[in-house]
Amino acid sequence: MHHPWIDRFRVSICSNGVLYFTPKVQEFIKKHQTHLSFSISIDGNKKLHDTCRIFPDGTGSYDLAIKAAKHYMKHYDKNLGSKMTLSIDNINYTFLALVNLWENGYNYIHANCVYEKGWTIEHARVLYNELKKVADYLLNNHLEKIKGTSILNLDLSQ
């Protein structure tokens, strides 16, 4: 109990944000915020998110998730991260989804492709064109040093 590393740890949690405002979750965040690496996954904009992340009654969870993300950025850590899942069903929203998250305060998005059966060369073309729009947006707005995504590395020195 007296080891110098007893309080040097990080707990990493990725949430969908649905239970974020419950008293139990808020108590946990407040108690452990100095050791917490927290992220709320939002799959881009409302339309995209609500097609992927729905409640049993069929309603989407975007409004609750974005409200949770904004609250966390305001009260705990402005550098909240997010994970966004891309599939053949939603890759045509990649640009709009990333821009929406950046405009809502996110700086870095872990964008992951789900490579399952069904990907074609045409899907690759769509993703390529979406990523070109993302790169152009970041560069034209001089955001490449403050906004980013794991699927696109803009470090031009490499």
Short mmCIF file of N, CA and C in Angstrom, two decimals:
data_model
loop_
_atom_site.label_atom_id
_atom_site.label_comp_id
_atom_site.label_asym_id
_atom_site.label_seq_id
_atom_site.Cartn_x
_atom_site.Cartn_y
_atom_site.Cartn_z
N MET A 1 0.81 -1.21 0.00
CA MET A 1 0.00 0.00 0.00
C MET A 1 0.85 1.27 0.00
N HIS A 2 2.11 1.15 0.33
CA HIS A 2 2.96 2.34 0.37
C HIS A 2 3.89 2.44 -0.83
N HIS A 3 3.61 1.66 -1.84
CA HIS A 3 4.43 1.66 -3.04
C HIS A 3 4.28 3.01 -3.76
N PRO A 4 5.37 3.57 -4.30
CA PRO A 4 5.28 4.88 -4.95
C PRO A 4 4.39 4.90 -6.20
N TRP A 5 4.06 3.73 -6.75
CA TRP A 5 3.22 3.70 -7.95
C TRP A 5 1.76 3.39 -7.62
N ILE A 6 1.38 3.37 -6.36
CA ILE A 6 0.03 2.97 -5.96
C ILE A 6 -1.05 3.83 -6.64
N ASP A 7 -0.74 5.09 -6.89
CA ASP A 7 -1.75 5.95 -7.51
C ASP A 7 -1.38 6.35 -8.94
N ARG A 8 -0.48 5.60 -9.56
CA ARG A 8 -0.08 5.87 -10.94
C ARG A 8 -0.64 4.80 -11.86
N PHE A 9 -1.88 4.99 -12.23
CA PHE A 9 -2.55 4.04 -13.12
C PHE A 9 -3.57 4.80 -13.96
N ARG A 10 -3.99 4.19 -15.05
CA ARG A 10 -5.03 4.74 -15.92
C ARG A 10 -6.08 3.67 -16.15
N VAL A 11 -7.30 4.07 -16.09
CA VAL A 11 -8.42 3.21 -16.43
C VAL A 11 -8.98 3.75 -17.74
N SER A 12 -9.07 2.91 -18.74
CA SER A 12 -9.56 3.35 -20.04
C SER A 12 -10.97 2.79 -20.25
N ILE A 13 -11.90 3.69 -20.51
CA ILE A 13 -13.30 3.30 -20.71
C ILE A 13 -13.83 3.96 -21.97
N CYS A 14 -14.44 3.16 -22.81
CA CYS A 14 -15.13 3.67 -23.99
C CYS A 14 -16.62 3.39 -23.79
N SER A 15 -17.43 4.42 -23.88
CA SER A 15 -18.85 4.31 -23.60
C SER A 15 -19.68 4.75 -24.80
N ASN A 16 -20.90 4.26 -24.88
CA ASN A 16 -21.82 4.76 -25.89
C ASN A 16 -22.56 6.00 -25.39
N GLY A 17 -22.33 6.38 -24.14
CA GLY A 17 -22.90 7.59 -23.56
C GLY A 17 -24.32 7.47 -23.06
N VAL A 18 -24.94 6.34 -23.26
CA VAL A 18 -26.36 6.18 -22.91
C VAL A 18 -26.60 6.30 -21.39
N LEU A 19 -25.72 5.75 -20.59
CA LEU A 19 -25.90 5.80 -19.14
C LEU A 19 -25.05 6.88 -18.48
N TYR A 20 -24.46 7.75 -19.27
CA TYR A 20 -23.52 8.74 -18.77
C TYR A 20 -24.08 9.60 -17.64
N PHE A 21 -25.30 10.04 -17.74
CA PHE A 21 -25.87 10.96 -16.76
C PHE A 21 -26.45 10.27 -15.52
N THR A 22 -26.37 8.96 -15.44
CA THR A 22 -26.87 8.30 -14.24
C THR A 22 -25.96 8.65 -13.06
N PRO A 23 -26.53 8.76 -11.86
CA PRO A 23 -25.74 9.14 -10.69
C PRO A 23 -24.53 8.22 -10.44
N LYS A 24 -24.70 6.93 -10.68
CA LYS A 24 -23.60 5.99 -10.44
C LYS A 24 -22.41 6.27 -11.36
N VAL A 25 -22.69 6.54 -12.64
CA VAL A 25 -21.62 6.84 -13.60
C VAL A 25 -20.97 8.17 -13.26
N GLN A 26 -21.75 9.18 -12.96
CA GLN A 26 -21.19 10.48 -12.60
C GLN A 26 -20.31 10.38 -11.34
N GLU A 27 -20.75 9.62 -10.38
CA GLU A 27 -19.97 9.42 -9.16
C GLU A 27 -18.63 8.75 -9.49
N PHE A 28 -18.65 7.75 -10.36
CA PHE A 28 -17.44 7.05 -10.74
C PHE A 28 -16.47 7.99 -11.46
N ILE A 29 -16.99 8.78 -12.40
CA ILE A 29 -16.14 9.71 -13.14
C ILE A 29 -15.51 10.73 -12.21
N LYS A 30 -16.30 11.31 -11.33
CA LYS A 30 -15.77 12.32 -10.40
C LYS A 30 -14.70 11.71 -9.49
N LYS A 31 -14.95 10.52 -9.00
CA LYS A 31 -14.02 9.87 -8.08
C LYS A 31 -12.70 9.51 -8.76
N HIS A 32 -12.76 9.11 -10.02
CA HIS A 32 -11.57 8.58 -10.69
C HIS A 32 -11.05 9.45 -11.84
N GLN A 33 -11.52 10.68 -11.95
CA GLN A 33 -11.20 11.49 -13.12
C GLN A 33 -9.70 11.70 -13.33
N THR A 34 -8.90 11.70 -12.29
CA THR A 34 -7.45 11.90 -12.48
C THR A 34 -6.77 10.65 -13.05
N HIS A 35 -7.45 9.53 -13.00
CA HIS A 35 -6.89 8.28 -13.51
C HIS A 35 -7.69 7.72 -14.68
N LEU A 36 -8.56 8.54 -15.23
CA LEU A 36 -9.51 8.05 -16.21
C LEU A 36 -9.18 8.53 -17.63
N SER A 37 -9.13 7.59 -18.53
CA SER A 37 -9.07 7.88 -19.96
C SER A 37 -10.43 7.46 -20.50
N PHE A 38 -11.26 8.44 -20.83
CA PHE A 38 -12.67 8.19 -21.13
C PHE A 38 -12.98 8.63 -22.55
N SER A 39 -13.78 7.88 -23.24
CA SER A 39 -14.24 8.29 -24.57
C SER A 39 -15.69 7.89 -24.75
N ILE A 40 -16.36 8.66 -25.59
CA ILE A 40 -17.75 8.37 -25.93
C ILE A 40 -17.80 8.18 -27.44
N SER A 41 -18.20 7.00 -27.85
CA SER A 41 -18.25 6.67 -29.28
C SER A 41 -19.49 7.27 -29.92
N ILE A 42 -19.23 8.02 -30.97
CA ILE A 42 -20.33 8.58 -31.77
C ILE A 42 -19.98 8.32 -33.22
N ASP A 43 -20.87 7.67 -33.92
CA ASP A 43 -20.61 7.32 -35.32
C ASP A 43 -20.94 8.48 -36.24
N GLY A 44 -20.26 9.59 -36.02
CA GLY A 44 -20.39 10.72 -36.94
C GLY A 44 -21.55 11.62 -36.67
N ASN A 45 -22.35 11.90 -37.68
CA ASN A 45 -23.48 12.80 -37.54
C ASN A 45 -24.72 12.03 -37.07
N LYS A 46 -25.78 12.78 -36.80
CA LYS A 46 -27.00 12.18 -36.25
C LYS A 46 -27.56 11.07 -37.15
N LYS A 47 -27.65 11.35 -38.44
CA LYS A 47 -28.23 10.37 -39.37
C LYS A 47 -27.44 9.07 -39.36
N LEU A 48 -26.14 9.17 -39.43
CA LEU A 48 -25.28 7.98 -39.45
C LEU A 48 -25.33 7.25 -38.11
N HIS A 49 -25.16 7.98 -37.04
CA HIS A 49 -25.16 7.36 -35.72
C HIS A 49 -26.48 6.64 -35.44
N ASP A 50 -27.58 7.32 -35.74
CA ASP A 50 -28.89 6.75 -35.42
C ASP A 50 -29.28 5.57 -36.31
N THR A 51 -28.56 5.33 -37.40
CA THR A 51 -28.81 4.12 -38.18
C THR A 51 -28.04 2.93 -37.60
N CYS A 52 -26.97 3.24 -36.86
CA CYS A 52 -26.12 2.17 -36.32
C CYS A 52 -26.40 1.86 -34.86
N ARG A 53 -26.75 2.87 -34.09
CA ARG A 53 -26.87 2.70 -32.64
C ARG A 53 -28.29 3.08 -32.20
N ILE A 54 -29.11 2.06 -32.14
CA ILE A 54 -30.52 2.30 -31.83
C ILE A 54 -30.93 1.54 -30.56
N PHE A 55 -31.96 2.08 -29.92
CA PHE A 55 -32.55 1.44 -28.75
C PHE A 55 -33.52 0.36 -29.22
N PRO A 56 -33.91 -0.54 -28.33
CA PRO A 56 -34.85 -1.60 -28.73
C PRO A 56 -36.16 -1.08 -29.34
N ASP A 57 -36.55 0.14 -28.96
CA ASP A 57 -37.79 0.69 -29.53
C ASP A 57 -37.58 1.31 -30.92
N GLY A 58 -36.33 1.28 -31.41
CA GLY A 58 -36.04 1.78 -32.75
C GLY A 58 -35.55 3.22 -32.81
N THR A 59 -35.58 3.94 -31.69
CA THR A 59 -35.09 5.31 -31.68
C THR A 59 -33.57 5.33 -31.60
N GLY A 60 -33.00 6.39 -32.13
CA GLY A 60 -31.55 6.54 -32.13
C GLY A 60 -31.03 7.12 -30.83
N SER A 61 -29.72 6.98 -30.62
CA SER A 61 -29.11 7.43 -29.38
C SER A 61 -28.18 8.63 -29.56
N TYR A 62 -28.15 9.23 -30.76
CA TYR A 62 -27.22 10.32 -31.03
C TYR A 62 -27.39 11.49 -30.06
N ASP A 63 -28.61 11.95 -29.87
CA ASP A 63 -28.84 13.14 -29.04
C ASP A 63 -28.30 12.93 -27.63
N LEU A 64 -28.53 11.77 -27.07
CA LEU A 64 -28.03 11.47 -25.73
C LEU A 64 -26.51 11.36 -25.71
N ALA A 65 -25.94 10.73 -26.72
CA ALA A 65 -24.48 10.56 -26.78
C ALA A 65 -23.77 11.89 -26.96
N ILE A 66 -24.26 12.75 -27.83
CA ILE A 66 -23.59 14.03 -28.06
C ILE A 66 -23.75 14.95 -26.85
N LYS A 67 -24.89 14.86 -26.17
CA LYS A 67 -25.09 15.64 -24.95
C LYS A 67 -24.08 15.19 -23.88
N ALA A 68 -23.89 13.88 -23.77
CA ALA A 68 -22.92 13.35 -22.80
C ALA A 68 -21.50 13.79 -23.16
N ALA A 69 -21.17 13.73 -24.44
CA ALA A 69 -19.82 14.13 -24.87
C ALA A 69 -19.56 15.60 -24.56
N LYS A 70 -20.50 16.45 -24.86
CA LYS A 70 -20.33 17.88 -24.60
C LYS A 70 -20.21 18.16 -23.11
N HIS A 71 -20.99 17.45 -22.31
CA HIS A 71 -20.91 17.62 -20.86
C HIS A 71 -19.53 17.20 -20.35
N TYR A 72 -19.04 16.06 -20.82
CA TYR A 72 -17.73 15.57 -20.38
C TYR A 72 -16.64 16.57 -20.77
N MET A 73 -16.69 17.08 -22.00
CA MET A 73 -15.67 18.04 -22.45
C MET A 73 -15.72 19.33 -21.63
N LYS A 74 -16.89 19.74 -21.22
CA LYS A 74 -17.02 20.98 -20.46
C LYS A 74 -16.61 20.80 -19.00
N HIS A 75 -16.95 19.67 -18.41
CA HIS A 75 -16.76 19.51 -16.97
C HIS A 75 -15.54 18.68 -16.57
N TYR A 76 -15.01 17.87 -17.47
CA TYR A 76 -13.92 16.98 -17.08
C TYR A 76 -12.68 17.13 -17.94
N ASP A 77 -12.81 16.93 -19.22
CA ASP A 77 -11.62 16.92 -20.08
C ASP A 77 -12.02 17.34 -21.49
N LYS A 78 -11.50 18.47 -21.93
CA LYS A 78 -11.86 18.97 -23.26
C LYS A 78 -11.31 18.10 -24.37
N ASN A 79 -10.39 17.21 -24.09
CA ASN A 79 -9.79 16.34 -25.11
C ASN A 79 -10.43 14.96 -25.14
N LEU A 80 -11.72 14.92 -25.11
CA LEU A 80 -12.45 13.66 -25.19
C LEU A 80 -12.20 12.99 -26.53
N GLY A 81 -11.98 11.70 -26.50
CA GLY A 81 -11.78 10.94 -27.73
C GLY A 81 -13.06 10.24 -28.15
N SER A 82 -13.04 9.72 -29.36
CA SER A 82 -14.19 8.97 -29.85
C SER A 82 -13.72 7.88 -30.80
N LYS A 83 -14.54 6.88 -30.90
CA LYS A 83 -14.30 5.80 -31.84
C LYS A 83 -15.48 5.78 -32.81
N MET A 84 -15.17 5.72 -34.09
CA MET A 84 -16.21 5.69 -35.12
C MET A 84 -15.99 4.46 -35.99
N THR A 85 -17.05 3.71 -36.21
CA THR A 85 -16.95 2.49 -36.99
C THR A 85 -17.47 2.74 -38.40
N LEU A 86 -16.64 2.38 -39.38
CA LEU A 86 -17.02 2.53 -40.79
C LEU A 86 -17.24 1.16 -41.41
N SER A 87 -18.31 1.05 -42.17
CA SER A 87 -18.61 -0.20 -42.87
C SER A 87 -19.07 0.14 -44.28
N ILE A 88 -19.33 -0.88 -45.07
CA ILE A 88 -19.79 -0.62 -46.44
C ILE A 88 -21.13 0.12 -46.45
N ASP A 89 -21.87 0.02 -45.36
CA ASP A 89 -23.16 0.69 -45.29
C ASP A 89 -23.07 2.18 -44.99
N ASN A 90 -21.93 2.63 -44.46
CA ASN A 90 -21.87 4.03 -44.06
C ASN A 90 -20.62 4.78 -44.53
N ILE A 91 -19.76 4.16 -45.33
CA ILE A 91 -18.52 4.86 -45.72
C ILE A 91 -18.78 6.12 -46.52
N ASN A 92 -19.91 6.22 -47.19
CA ASN A 92 -20.20 7.43 -47.95
C ASN A 92 -20.49 8.63 -47.05
N TYR A 93 -20.56 8.42 -45.74
CA TYR A 93 -20.76 9.50 -44.77
C TYR A 93 -19.46 9.86 -44.04
N THR A 94 -18.35 9.27 -44.41
CA THR A 94 -17.11 9.45 -43.66
C THR A 94 -16.76 10.92 -43.48
N PHE A 95 -16.74 11.68 -44.54
CA PHE A 95 -16.39 13.10 -44.47
C PHE A 95 -17.35 13.85 -43.55
N LEU A 96 -18.64 13.74 -43.80
CA LEU A 96 -19.63 14.46 -42.99
C LEU A 96 -19.57 14.04 -41.53
N ALA A 97 -19.33 12.76 -41.29
CA ALA A 97 -19.28 12.24 -39.93
C ALA A 97 -18.10 12.82 -39.16
N LEU A 98 -16.92 12.81 -39.78
CA LEU A 98 -15.74 13.35 -39.11
C LEU A 98 -15.86 14.85 -38.86
N VAL A 99 -16.33 15.58 -39.84
CA VAL A 99 -16.48 17.03 -39.67
C VAL A 99 -17.47 17.33 -38.56
N ASN A 100 -18.56 16.58 -38.50
CA ASN A 100 -19.54 16.78 -37.44
C ASN A 100 -18.91 16.59 -36.06
N LEU A 101 -18.12 15.56 -35.90
CA LEU A 101 -17.48 15.31 -34.60
C LEU A 101 -16.48 16.41 -34.27
N TRP A 102 -15.68 16.82 -35.23
CA TRP A 102 -14.73 17.91 -34.97
C TRP A 102 -15.46 19.19 -34.60
N GLU A 103 -16.55 19.48 -35.30
CA GLU A 103 -17.32 20.69 -34.99
C GLU A 103 -18.01 20.62 -33.63
N ASN A 104 -18.19 19.42 -33.12
CA ASN A 104 -18.78 19.25 -31.79
C ASN A 104 -17.73 19.15 -30.69
N GLY A 105 -16.49 19.49 -31.01
CA GLY A 105 -15.46 19.58 -29.98
C GLY A 105 -14.44 18.48 -29.93
N TYR A 106 -14.66 17.41 -30.67
CA TYR A 106 -13.67 16.34 -30.69
C TYR A 106 -12.44 16.80 -31.46
N ASN A 107 -11.26 16.36 -31.02
CA ASN A 107 -10.03 16.68 -31.74
C ASN A 107 -9.50 15.49 -32.52
N TYR A 108 -9.66 14.31 -31.98
CA TYR A 108 -9.10 13.12 -32.63
C TYR A 108 -10.13 12.00 -32.62
N ILE A 109 -10.34 11.39 -33.77
CA ILE A 109 -11.33 10.33 -33.91
C ILE A 109 -10.62 9.05 -34.34
N HIS A 110 -10.83 8.00 -33.58
CA HIS A 110 -10.34 6.68 -33.98
C HIS A 110 -11.38 6.10 -34.93
N ALA A 111 -11.10 6.17 -36.21
CA ALA A 111 -12.02 5.66 -37.22
C ALA A 111 -11.54 4.28 -37.67
N ASN A 112 -12.39 3.30 -37.48
CA ASN A 112 -12.03 1.92 -37.78
C ASN A 112 -12.97 1.33 -38.82
N CYS A 113 -12.40 0.72 -39.82
CA CYS A 113 -13.21 0.02 -40.83
C CYS A 113 -13.50 -1.40 -40.36
N VAL A 114 -14.72 -1.82 -40.57
CA VAL A 114 -15.09 -3.20 -40.32
C VAL A 114 -14.96 -3.90 -41.66
N TYR A 115 -13.90 -4.68 -41.80
CA TYR A 115 -13.65 -5.36 -43.07
C TYR A 115 -14.29 -6.74 -43.04
N GLU A 116 -15.54 -6.78 -43.39
CA GLU A 116 -16.27 -8.03 -43.44
C GLU A 116 -16.57 -8.36 -44.89
N LYS A 117 -17.17 -9.48 -45.08
CA LYS A 117 -17.56 -9.91 -46.41
C LYS A 117 -18.40 -8.83 -47.09
N GLY A 118 -18.13 -8.61 -48.36
CA GLY A 118 -18.93 -7.66 -49.11
C GLY A 118 -18.18 -6.46 -49.63
N TRP A 119 -16.99 -6.17 -49.11
CA TRP A 119 -16.21 -5.02 -49.59
C TRP A 119 -15.80 -5.28 -51.05
N THR A 120 -15.93 -4.25 -51.85
CA THR A 120 -15.54 -4.35 -53.26
C THR A 120 -14.58 -3.21 -53.58
N ILE A 121 -14.06 -3.21 -54.79
CA ILE A 121 -13.19 -2.13 -55.24
C ILE A 121 -13.96 -0.81 -55.27
N GLU A 122 -15.26 -0.87 -55.54
CA GLU A 122 -16.07 0.35 -55.54
C GLU A 122 -16.16 0.95 -54.13
N HIS A 123 -16.28 0.11 -53.11
CA HIS A 123 -16.28 0.60 -51.73
C HIS A 123 -14.95 1.28 -51.42
N ALA A 124 -13.86 0.70 -51.90
CA ALA A 124 -12.54 1.30 -51.69
C ALA A 124 -12.46 2.67 -52.36
N ARG A 125 -13.04 2.79 -53.54
CA ARG A 125 -13.05 4.09 -54.24
C ARG A 125 -13.84 5.13 -53.45
N VAL A 126 -14.98 4.72 -52.92
CA VAL A 126 -15.80 5.64 -52.13
C VAL A 126 -15.02 6.10 -50.90
N LEU A 127 -14.42 5.17 -50.19
CA LEU A 127 -13.65 5.52 -49.00
C LEU A 127 -12.48 6.45 -49.37
N TYR A 128 -11.78 6.13 -50.45
CA TYR A 128 -10.68 6.97 -50.92
C TYR A 128 -11.15 8.40 -51.17
N ASN A 129 -12.27 8.56 -51.88
CA ASN A 129 -12.79 9.89 -52.18
C ASN A 129 -13.24 10.63 -50.92
N GLU A 130 -13.82 9.91 -49.98
CA GLU A 130 -14.22 10.52 -48.71
C GLU A 130 -12.98 11.00 -47.95
N LEU A 131 -11.93 10.19 -47.94
CA LEU A 131 -10.71 10.57 -47.23
C LEU A 131 -10.00 11.74 -47.92
N LYS A 132 -10.11 11.83 -49.23
CA LYS A 132 -9.56 13.00 -49.94
C LYS A 132 -10.29 14.26 -49.48
N LYS A 133 -11.61 14.19 -49.33
CA LYS A 133 -12.38 15.35 -48.85
C LYS A 133 -11.98 15.71 -47.42
N VAL A 134 -11.74 14.69 -46.60
CA VAL A 134 -11.31 14.93 -45.22
C VAL A 134 -9.97 15.66 -45.20
N ALA A 135 -9.02 15.15 -45.98
CA ALA A 135 -7.68 15.77 -46.02
C ALA A 135 -7.78 17.21 -46.53
N ASP A 136 -8.55 17.43 -47.59
CA ASP A 136 -8.71 18.78 -48.13
C ASP A 136 -9.32 19.71 -47.08
N TYR A 137 -10.32 19.24 -46.37
CA TYR A 137 -10.97 20.03 -45.33
C TYR A 137 -9.97 20.44 -44.26
N LEU A 138 -9.20 19.48 -43.77
CA LEU A 138 -8.23 19.78 -42.72
C LEU A 138 -7.16 20.75 -43.20
N LEU A 139 -6.63 20.50 -44.38
CA LEU A 139 -5.56 21.35 -44.91
C LEU A 139 -6.07 22.74 -45.28
N ASN A 140 -7.21 22.82 -45.94
CA ASN A 140 -7.75 24.12 -46.35
C ASN A 140 -8.16 24.99 -45.17
N ASN A 141 -8.49 24.36 -44.05
CA ASN A 141 -8.89 25.10 -42.85
C ASN A 141 -7.78 25.19 -41.82
N HIS A 142 -6.59 24.74 -42.20
CA HIS A 142 -5.40 24.77 -41.34
C HIS A 142 -5.66 24.07 -40.00
N LEU A 143 -6.31 22.93 -40.07
CA LEU A 143 -6.65 22.16 -38.88
C LEU A 143 -5.81 20.90 -38.71
N GLU A 144 -4.91 20.64 -39.65
CA GLU A 144 -4.19 19.37 -39.67
C GLU A 144 -3.34 19.14 -38.42
N LYS A 145 -3.00 20.19 -37.68
CA LYS A 145 -2.20 20.02 -36.47
C LYS A 145 -3.04 19.91 -35.20
N ILE A 146 -4.35 20.21 -35.31
CA ILE A 146 -5.19 20.17 -34.11
C ILE A 146 -6.37 19.21 -34.20
N LYS A 147 -6.69 18.75 -35.39
CA LYS A 147 -7.76 17.78 -35.59
C LYS A 147 -7.19 16.60 -36.36
N GLY A 148 -7.72 15.41 -36.11
CA GLY A 148 -7.20 14.27 -36.83
C GLY A 148 -8.05 13.03 -36.69
N THR A 149 -7.63 12.00 -37.41
CA THR A 149 -8.31 10.71 -37.37
C THR A 149 -7.28 9.61 -37.63
N SER A 150 -7.50 8.49 -37.00
CA SER A 150 -6.56 7.37 -37.13
C SER A 150 -6.51 6.80 -38.54
N ILE A 151 -7.56 7.00 -39.31
CA ILE A 151 -7.61 6.41 -40.64
C ILE A 151 -6.85 7.25 -41.67
N LEU A 152 -6.44 8.45 -41.28
CA LEU A 152 -5.76 9.35 -42.20
C LEU A 152 -4.61 10.04 -41.47
N ASN A 153 -3.39 9.74 -41.87
CA ASN A 153 -2.23 10.36 -41.26
C ASN A 153 -1.76 11.49 -42.15
N LEU A 154 -1.85 12.71 -41.64
CA LEU A 154 -1.46 13.87 -42.44
C LEU A 154 -0.04 14.35 -42.15
N ASP A 155 0.75 13.54 -41.48
CA ASP A 155 2.13 13.91 -41.21
C ASP A 155 2.91 13.81 -42.52
N LEU A 156 3.10 14.92 -43.17
CA LEU A 156 3.71 14.94 -44.49
C LEU A 156 5.23 14.78 -44.44
N SER A 157 5.81 14.73 -43.24
CA SER A 157 7.26 14.57 -43.14
C SER A 157 7.69 13.12 -43.32
N GLN A 158 6.75 12.22 -43.36
CA GLN A 158 7.08 10.79 -43.49
C GLN A 158 7.15 10.36 -44.91
#
